[in-house]
XYZ file of C-alpha atoms in Angstrom:
469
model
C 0.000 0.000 0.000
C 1.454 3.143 -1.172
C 0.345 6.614 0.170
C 1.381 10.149 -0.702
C 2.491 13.143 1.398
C -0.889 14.679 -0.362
C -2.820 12.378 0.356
C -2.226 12.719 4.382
C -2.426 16.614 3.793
C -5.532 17.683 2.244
C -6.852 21.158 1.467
C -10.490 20.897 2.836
C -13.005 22.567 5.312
C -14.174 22.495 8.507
C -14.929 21.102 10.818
C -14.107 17.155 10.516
C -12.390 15.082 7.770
C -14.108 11.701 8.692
C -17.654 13.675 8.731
C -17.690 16.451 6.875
C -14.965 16.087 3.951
C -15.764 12.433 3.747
C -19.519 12.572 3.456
C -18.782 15.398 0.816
C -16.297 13.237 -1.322
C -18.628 10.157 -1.360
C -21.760 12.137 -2.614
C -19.739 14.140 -5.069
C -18.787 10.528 -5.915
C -22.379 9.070 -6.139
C -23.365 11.795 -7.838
C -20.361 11.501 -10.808
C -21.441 7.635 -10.872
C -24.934 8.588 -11.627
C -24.028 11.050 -14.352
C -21.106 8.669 -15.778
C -23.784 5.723 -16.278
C -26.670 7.906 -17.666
C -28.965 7.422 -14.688
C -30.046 11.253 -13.869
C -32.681 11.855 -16.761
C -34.567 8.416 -14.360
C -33.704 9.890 -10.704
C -36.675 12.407 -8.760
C -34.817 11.297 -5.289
C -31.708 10.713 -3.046
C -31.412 9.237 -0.094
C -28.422 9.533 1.851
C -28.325 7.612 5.387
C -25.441 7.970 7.790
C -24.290 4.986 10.257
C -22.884 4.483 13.007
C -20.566 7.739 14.360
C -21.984 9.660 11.624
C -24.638 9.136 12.468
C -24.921 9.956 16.074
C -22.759 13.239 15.720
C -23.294 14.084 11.881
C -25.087 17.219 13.342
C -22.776 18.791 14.831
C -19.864 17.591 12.600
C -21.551 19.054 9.575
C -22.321 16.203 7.829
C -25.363 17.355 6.607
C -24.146 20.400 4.890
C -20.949 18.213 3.715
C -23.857 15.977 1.575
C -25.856 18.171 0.131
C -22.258 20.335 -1.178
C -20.819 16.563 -2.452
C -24.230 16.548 -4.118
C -23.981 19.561 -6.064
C -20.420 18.834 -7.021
C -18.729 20.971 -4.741
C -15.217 19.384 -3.470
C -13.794 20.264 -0.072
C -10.214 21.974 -1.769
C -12.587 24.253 -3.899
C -16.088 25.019 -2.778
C -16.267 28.958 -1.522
C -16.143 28.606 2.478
C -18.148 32.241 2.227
C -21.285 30.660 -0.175
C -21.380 27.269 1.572
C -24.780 29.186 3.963
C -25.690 30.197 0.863
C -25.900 27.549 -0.670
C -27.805 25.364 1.855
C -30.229 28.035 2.791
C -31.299 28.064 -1.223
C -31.874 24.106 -0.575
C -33.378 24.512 2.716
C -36.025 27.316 1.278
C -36.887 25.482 -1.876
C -36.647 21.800 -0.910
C -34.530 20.975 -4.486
C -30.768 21.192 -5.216
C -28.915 20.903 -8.734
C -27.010 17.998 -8.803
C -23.310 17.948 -9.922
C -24.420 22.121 -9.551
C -26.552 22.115 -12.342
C -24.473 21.001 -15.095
C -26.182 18.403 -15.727
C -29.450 20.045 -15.956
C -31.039 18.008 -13.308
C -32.704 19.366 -10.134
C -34.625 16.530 -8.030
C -36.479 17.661 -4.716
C -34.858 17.301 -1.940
C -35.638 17.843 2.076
C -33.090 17.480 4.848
C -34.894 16.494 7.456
C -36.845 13.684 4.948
C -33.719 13.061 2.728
C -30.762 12.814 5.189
C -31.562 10.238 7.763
C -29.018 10.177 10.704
C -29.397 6.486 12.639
C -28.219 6.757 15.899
C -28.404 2.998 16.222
C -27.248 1.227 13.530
C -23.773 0.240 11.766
C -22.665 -0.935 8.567
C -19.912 -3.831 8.521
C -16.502 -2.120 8.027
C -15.929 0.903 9.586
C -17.572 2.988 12.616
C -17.947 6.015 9.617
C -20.515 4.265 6.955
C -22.921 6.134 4.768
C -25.149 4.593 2.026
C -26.531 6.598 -0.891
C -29.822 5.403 -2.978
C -31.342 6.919 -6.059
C -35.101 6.274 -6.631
C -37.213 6.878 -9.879
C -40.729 8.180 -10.141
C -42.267 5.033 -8.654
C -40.016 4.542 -5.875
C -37.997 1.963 -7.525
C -34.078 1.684 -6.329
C -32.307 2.843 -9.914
C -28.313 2.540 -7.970
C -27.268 2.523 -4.694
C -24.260 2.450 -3.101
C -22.458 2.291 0.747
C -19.276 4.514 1.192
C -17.011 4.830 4.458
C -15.112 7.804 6.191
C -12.012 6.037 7.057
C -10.770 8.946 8.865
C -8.608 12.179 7.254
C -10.945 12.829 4.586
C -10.179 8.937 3.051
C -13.290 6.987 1.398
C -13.671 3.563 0.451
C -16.471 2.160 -1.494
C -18.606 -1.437 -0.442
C -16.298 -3.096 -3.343
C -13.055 -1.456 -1.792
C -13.911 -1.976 1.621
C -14.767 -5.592 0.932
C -11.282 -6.281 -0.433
C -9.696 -5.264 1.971
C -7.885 -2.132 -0.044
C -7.117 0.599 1.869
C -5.501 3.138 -0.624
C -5.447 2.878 -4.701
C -2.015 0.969 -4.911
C -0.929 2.420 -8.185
C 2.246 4.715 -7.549
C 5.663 4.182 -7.832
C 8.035 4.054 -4.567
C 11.425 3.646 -5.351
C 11.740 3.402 -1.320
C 8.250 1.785 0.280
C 8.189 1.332 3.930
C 5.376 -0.263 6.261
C 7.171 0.235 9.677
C 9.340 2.164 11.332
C 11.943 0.119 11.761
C 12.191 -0.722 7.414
C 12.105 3.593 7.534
C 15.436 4.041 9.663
C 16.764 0.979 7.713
C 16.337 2.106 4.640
C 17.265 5.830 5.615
C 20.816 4.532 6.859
C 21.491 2.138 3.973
C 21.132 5.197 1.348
C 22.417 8.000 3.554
C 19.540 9.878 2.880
C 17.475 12.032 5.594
C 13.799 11.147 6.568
C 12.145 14.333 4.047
C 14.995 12.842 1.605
C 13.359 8.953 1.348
C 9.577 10.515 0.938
C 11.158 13.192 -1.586
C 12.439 10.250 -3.963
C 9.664 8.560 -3.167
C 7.487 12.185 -4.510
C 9.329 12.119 -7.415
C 8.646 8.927 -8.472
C 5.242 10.149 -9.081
C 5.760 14.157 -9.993
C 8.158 16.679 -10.972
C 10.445 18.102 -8.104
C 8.828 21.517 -9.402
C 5.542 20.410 -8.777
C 6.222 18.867 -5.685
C 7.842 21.682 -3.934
C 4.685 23.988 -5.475
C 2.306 21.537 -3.844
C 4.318 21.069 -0.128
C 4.558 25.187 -0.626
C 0.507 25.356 -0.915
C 0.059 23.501 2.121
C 2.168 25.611 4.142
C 0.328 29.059 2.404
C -3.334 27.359 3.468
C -1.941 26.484 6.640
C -0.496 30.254 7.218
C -3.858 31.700 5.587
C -5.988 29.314 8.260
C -3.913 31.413 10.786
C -4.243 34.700 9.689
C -7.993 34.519 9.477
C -8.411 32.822 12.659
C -6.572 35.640 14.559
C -9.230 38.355 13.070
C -12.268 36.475 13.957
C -14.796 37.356 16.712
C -18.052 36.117 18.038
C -19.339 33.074 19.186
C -19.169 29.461 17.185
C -22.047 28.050 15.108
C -23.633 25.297 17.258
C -25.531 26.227 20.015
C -22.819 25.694 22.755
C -22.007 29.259 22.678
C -18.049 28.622 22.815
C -16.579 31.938 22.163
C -13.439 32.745 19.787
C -10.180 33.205 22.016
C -7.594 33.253 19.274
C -8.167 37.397 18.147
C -8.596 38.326 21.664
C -5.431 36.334 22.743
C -3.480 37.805 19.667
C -4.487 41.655 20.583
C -2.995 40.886 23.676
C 0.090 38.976 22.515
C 1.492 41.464 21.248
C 1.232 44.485 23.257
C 1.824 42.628 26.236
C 4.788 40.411 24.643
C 6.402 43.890 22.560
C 9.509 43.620 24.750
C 8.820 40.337 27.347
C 11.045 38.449 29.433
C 9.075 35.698 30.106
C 10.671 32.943 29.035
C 7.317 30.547 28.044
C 5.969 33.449 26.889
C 6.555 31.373 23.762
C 4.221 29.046 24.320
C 1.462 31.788 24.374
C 1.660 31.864 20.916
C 1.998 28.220 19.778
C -1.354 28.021 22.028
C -2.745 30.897 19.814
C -1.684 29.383 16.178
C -3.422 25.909 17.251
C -6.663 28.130 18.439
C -6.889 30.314 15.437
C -6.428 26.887 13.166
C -9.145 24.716 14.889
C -11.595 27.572 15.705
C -11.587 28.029 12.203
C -12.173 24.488 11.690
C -15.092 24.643 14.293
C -16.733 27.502 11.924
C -16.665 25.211 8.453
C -12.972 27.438 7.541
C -10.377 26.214 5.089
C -7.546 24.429 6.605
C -5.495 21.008 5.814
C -6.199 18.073 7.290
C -3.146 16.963 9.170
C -4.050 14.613 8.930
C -7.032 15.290 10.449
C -9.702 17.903 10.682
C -10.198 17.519 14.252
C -6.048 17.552 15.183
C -5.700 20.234 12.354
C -3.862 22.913 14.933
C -0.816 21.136 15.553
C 1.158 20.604 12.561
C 0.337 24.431 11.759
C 1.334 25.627 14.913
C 4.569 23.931 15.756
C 5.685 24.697 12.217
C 5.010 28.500 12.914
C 6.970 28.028 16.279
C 9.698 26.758 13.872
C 9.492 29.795 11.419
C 9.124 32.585 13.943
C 11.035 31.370 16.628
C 13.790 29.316 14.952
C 17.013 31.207 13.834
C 17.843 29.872 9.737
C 14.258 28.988 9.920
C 13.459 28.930 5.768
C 11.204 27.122 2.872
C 13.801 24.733 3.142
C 12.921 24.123 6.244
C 8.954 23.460 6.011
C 9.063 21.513 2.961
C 11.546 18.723 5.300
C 9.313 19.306 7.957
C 5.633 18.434 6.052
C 7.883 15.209 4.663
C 9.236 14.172 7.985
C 5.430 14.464 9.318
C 4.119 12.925 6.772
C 6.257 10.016 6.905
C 5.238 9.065 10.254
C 1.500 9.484 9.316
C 1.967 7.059 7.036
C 2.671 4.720 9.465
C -0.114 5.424 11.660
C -2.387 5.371 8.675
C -0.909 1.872 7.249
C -0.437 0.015 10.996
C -3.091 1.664 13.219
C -5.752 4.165 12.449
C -6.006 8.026 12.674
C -10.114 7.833 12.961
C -11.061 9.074 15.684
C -14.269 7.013 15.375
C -11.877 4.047 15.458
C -9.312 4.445 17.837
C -10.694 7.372 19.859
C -8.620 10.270 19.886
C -5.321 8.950 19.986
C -6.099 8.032 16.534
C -6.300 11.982 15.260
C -4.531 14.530 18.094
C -2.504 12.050 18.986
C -0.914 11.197 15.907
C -0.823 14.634 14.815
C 1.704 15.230 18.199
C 3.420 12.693 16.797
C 3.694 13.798 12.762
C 4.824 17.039 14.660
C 6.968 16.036 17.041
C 9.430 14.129 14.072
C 8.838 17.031 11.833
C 10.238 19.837 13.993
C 13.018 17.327 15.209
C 13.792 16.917 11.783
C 14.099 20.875 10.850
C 16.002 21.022 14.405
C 18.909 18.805 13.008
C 18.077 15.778 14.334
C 18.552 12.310 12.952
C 16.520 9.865 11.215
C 16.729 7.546 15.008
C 15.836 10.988 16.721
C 13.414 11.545 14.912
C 11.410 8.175 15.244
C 12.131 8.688 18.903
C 10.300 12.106 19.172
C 7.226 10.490 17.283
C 7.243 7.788 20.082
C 7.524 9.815 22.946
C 4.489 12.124 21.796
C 2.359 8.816 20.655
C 3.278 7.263 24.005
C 2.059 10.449 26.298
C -1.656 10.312 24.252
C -2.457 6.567 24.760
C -6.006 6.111 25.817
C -6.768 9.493 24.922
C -10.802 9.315 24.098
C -12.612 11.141 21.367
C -15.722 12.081 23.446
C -16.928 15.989 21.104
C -19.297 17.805 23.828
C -22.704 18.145 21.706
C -21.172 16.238 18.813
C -19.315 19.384 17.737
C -15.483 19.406 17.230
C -15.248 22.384 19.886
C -14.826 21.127 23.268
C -12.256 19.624 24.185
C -11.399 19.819 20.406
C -10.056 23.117 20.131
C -7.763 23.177 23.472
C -6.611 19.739 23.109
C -5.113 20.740 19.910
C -3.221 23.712 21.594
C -1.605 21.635 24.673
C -0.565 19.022 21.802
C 1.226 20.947 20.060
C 3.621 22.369 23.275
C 3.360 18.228 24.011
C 5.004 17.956 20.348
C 7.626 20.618 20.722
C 8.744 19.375 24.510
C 8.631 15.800 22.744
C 11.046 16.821 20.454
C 13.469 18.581 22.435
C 13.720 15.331 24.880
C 14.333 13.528 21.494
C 17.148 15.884 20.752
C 18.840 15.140 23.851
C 19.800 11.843 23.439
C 20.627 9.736 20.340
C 17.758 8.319 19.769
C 19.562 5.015 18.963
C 18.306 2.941 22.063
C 15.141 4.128 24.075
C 13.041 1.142 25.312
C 10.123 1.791 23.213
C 9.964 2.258 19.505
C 7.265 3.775 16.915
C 6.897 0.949 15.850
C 5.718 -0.223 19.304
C 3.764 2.647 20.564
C 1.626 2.166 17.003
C 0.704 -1.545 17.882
C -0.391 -0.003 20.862
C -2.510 2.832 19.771
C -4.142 0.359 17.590
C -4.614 -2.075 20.604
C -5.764 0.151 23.328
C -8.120 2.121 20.533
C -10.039 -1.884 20.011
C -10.099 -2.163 23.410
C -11.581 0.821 24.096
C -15.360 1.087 24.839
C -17.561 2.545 21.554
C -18.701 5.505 23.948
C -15.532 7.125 23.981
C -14.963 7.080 19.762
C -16.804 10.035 18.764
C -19.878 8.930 19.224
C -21.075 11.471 22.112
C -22.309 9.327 24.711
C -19.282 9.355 27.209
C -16.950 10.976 29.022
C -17.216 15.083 28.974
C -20.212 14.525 26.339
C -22.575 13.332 28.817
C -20.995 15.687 31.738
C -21.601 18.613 30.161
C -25.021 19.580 29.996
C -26.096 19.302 25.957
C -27.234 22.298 24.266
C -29.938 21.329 21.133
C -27.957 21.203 18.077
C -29.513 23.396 14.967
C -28.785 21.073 11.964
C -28.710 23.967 9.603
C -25.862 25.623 11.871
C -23.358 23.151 11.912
């Protein structure tokens, strides 16, 4: 199974990649099928029915939006952020929507609360993250239908894919493939090469080294942009839980109080406000990368500004090895373990993002290819058991904060890293990923996103408005 540094970093929206940019691909993807096989001219109605953890927090995760958008062609890297309550309100008004956006010249009715059925009660076989889509003619006969599932960072398999097993389209070229940890050092010491090295061979086995660098240098801009935005916002989150934004507030006062500080954590102020400006804007249906998730999207961002502001010979240079060294390790998690959150709980998506973090600033710090595997252990390790339990079904609290204390976890992960070898420690990535995977089966279904343990059901519940998330 091959996978691609792009395909762990995505250019979507807010606020999950399992429920939101998922749901969205697999519609678009119904929708495409439908067209491809000359079935619209027959179709008056869609049915689209969400399972298991999508079903029980699809609300507040935005699923519902994410299916009618996928329906209407719009794809998470390129739909307008600022139309999407637009869009749905024109739906919601008129009970119709044009699918594939009216290309085709086919509008069928269509109601959300008829058309969209969230069970709160029932599975499909393969993943916690299942979805099935049915197209009926005039007399209610089933013309296609098809099941689809949110494997977690914006991945989708189809029934057929999911019942062979395949996890990724296995078609690229990798000059250097690696399933463990262990085969990634090995292969890294036999050919001299650095960790962002291996996946940059293994990039241009596929692409041009122009395109490649243009692609890792859009990922950073999206990233920066996610920032920038989420330091001017105000108000309160869509929802009904009433969280207020920190992140302007926070950086009005960063830097009048921080002009000329001597506080020596003062630092960590503002990797705390780069995660909060990311995954508030995630919270509001924003732009951001998955990385590799939309519900650990803060991290990666903010320890790679902490890196560029705070770093002395911080460059381009610099980011590009960083994104490869992260996405290297994601990889693994996504090949070995799981980074659904629905899965594995939320070891699976904020923990892993510590981790892609943690060997990504090591990497940009000077460290070694064994120094760097030994950061991404030591942040895994520290978020075992960590439970994915979204207050109200919405990716807000803990969401937004956990992302923020991650990413000082990642950078104090990596310093420990540097201070050593990293040549013998007594547990290895490879290790600590068993484990994830392990502890995230053994875990109870409560705790994986499903909002019926933990803070979820300690927290009193506000009444979530489907058209507002």
């Amino acid at each position: 199974m091959t996978i691609s540094t792009f395909d762990l970093f995505k250019i979507g929206i807010g606020p999950s990649s399992s429920h939101t940019v998922g749901p969205m691909v697999a519609a678009e993807q119904f929708a495409a099928k439908l067209s491809k096989t000359n079935k619209l001219n027959d179709i008056v109605r869609i049915k689209a029915e969400m399972f298991g953890s999508l079903g029980l927090t699809g609300n507040g995760h935005g699923t519902p939006k994410a299916v009618i958008l996928g329906l209407m062609g719009e794809r998470p890297s390129t739909v307008d952020v600022d139309k999407v309550d637009d869009i749905i309100a024109d739906v919601t008004a008129n009970n119709h929507l044009y699918l594939l956006g009216g290309q085709t010249g086919k509008t069928i009715k269509f109601s959300i609360e008829k058309d969209i059925v969230l069970h709160r009660r029932k599975t499909l076989p393969f993943h916690a993250n299942g979805m099935r889509f049915t197209a009926y003619d005039s007399t209610g006969e089933v013309i296609d239908a098809c099941a689809y599932y949110s494997v977690g960072g914006g991945f989708i398999l189809d029934e057929s894919e999911a019942e062979n097993g395949v996890i990724m389209e296995d078609d690229r070229k990798e000059p250097y493939p690696f399933d463990s940890g262990a085969e990634l050092l090995a292969l890294c010491k036999e050919h001299n090469f650095t960790i962002a090295e291996l996946m940059m061979e293994n990039e241009l086995a596929n692409d041009s080294l122009e395109n490649v660098r243009a692609k890792l240098d859009e990922l950073w801009e999206v990233m920066k942009a996610c920032v920038i935005r989420g330091c001017g916002q105000e108000g309160i989150l869509p929802g009904g839980l009433k969280v207020k934004r920190r992140a302007s507030g926070l950086y009005n006062e960063l830097k009048g109080r921080y002009a000329e500080a001597t506080d020596p954590l003062a630092v960590l102020d503002w990797v705390t406000l780069y995660a909060l400006a990311v995954n508030e804007e995630n919270a509001a249906g924003g732009r951001m990368v998955t990385a590799p998730t939309n519900g650990a999207a803060g991290i990666i961002p903010a320890v790679m500004h902490y890196y560029m502001d705070f770093i002395d010979g911080a460059d381009q240079v610099g980011v590009r090895d960083f994104l490869l060294t992260a996405a290297a390790v994601g990889m693994l998690y996504k090949k070995n373990a799981s980074i659904s959150g629905a899965e594995v709980g939320c070891q699976g998506e904020v923990g892993s993002a510590c981790s892609m973090a943690a060997a990504g600033l090591t990497a940009v710090l000077g460290g070694t290819p064994n120094q760097i595997e030994n950061a991404a252990e030591i942040a895994m390790e520290h978020h075992l058991g960590l439970t994915c339990d979204p207050v109200g079904g919405l990716v807000q609290v803990p969401c937004i904060e956990r992302n923020a204390v991650a990413s000082v976890k990642a950078i104090h992960a990596a310093r420990m890293a540097l201070q050593r070898d990293g040549s013998s420690h007594v547990v290895s990535l490879d290790k600590v990923i068993k484990t994830m995977k392990e502890t995230g089966r053994d875990m109870k279904t409560k705790y994986k996103e499903t909002s019926r343990g933990g803070l979820a059901v300690n927290v009193i519940e506000v009444p979530i408005n489907i058209i507002e998330c």
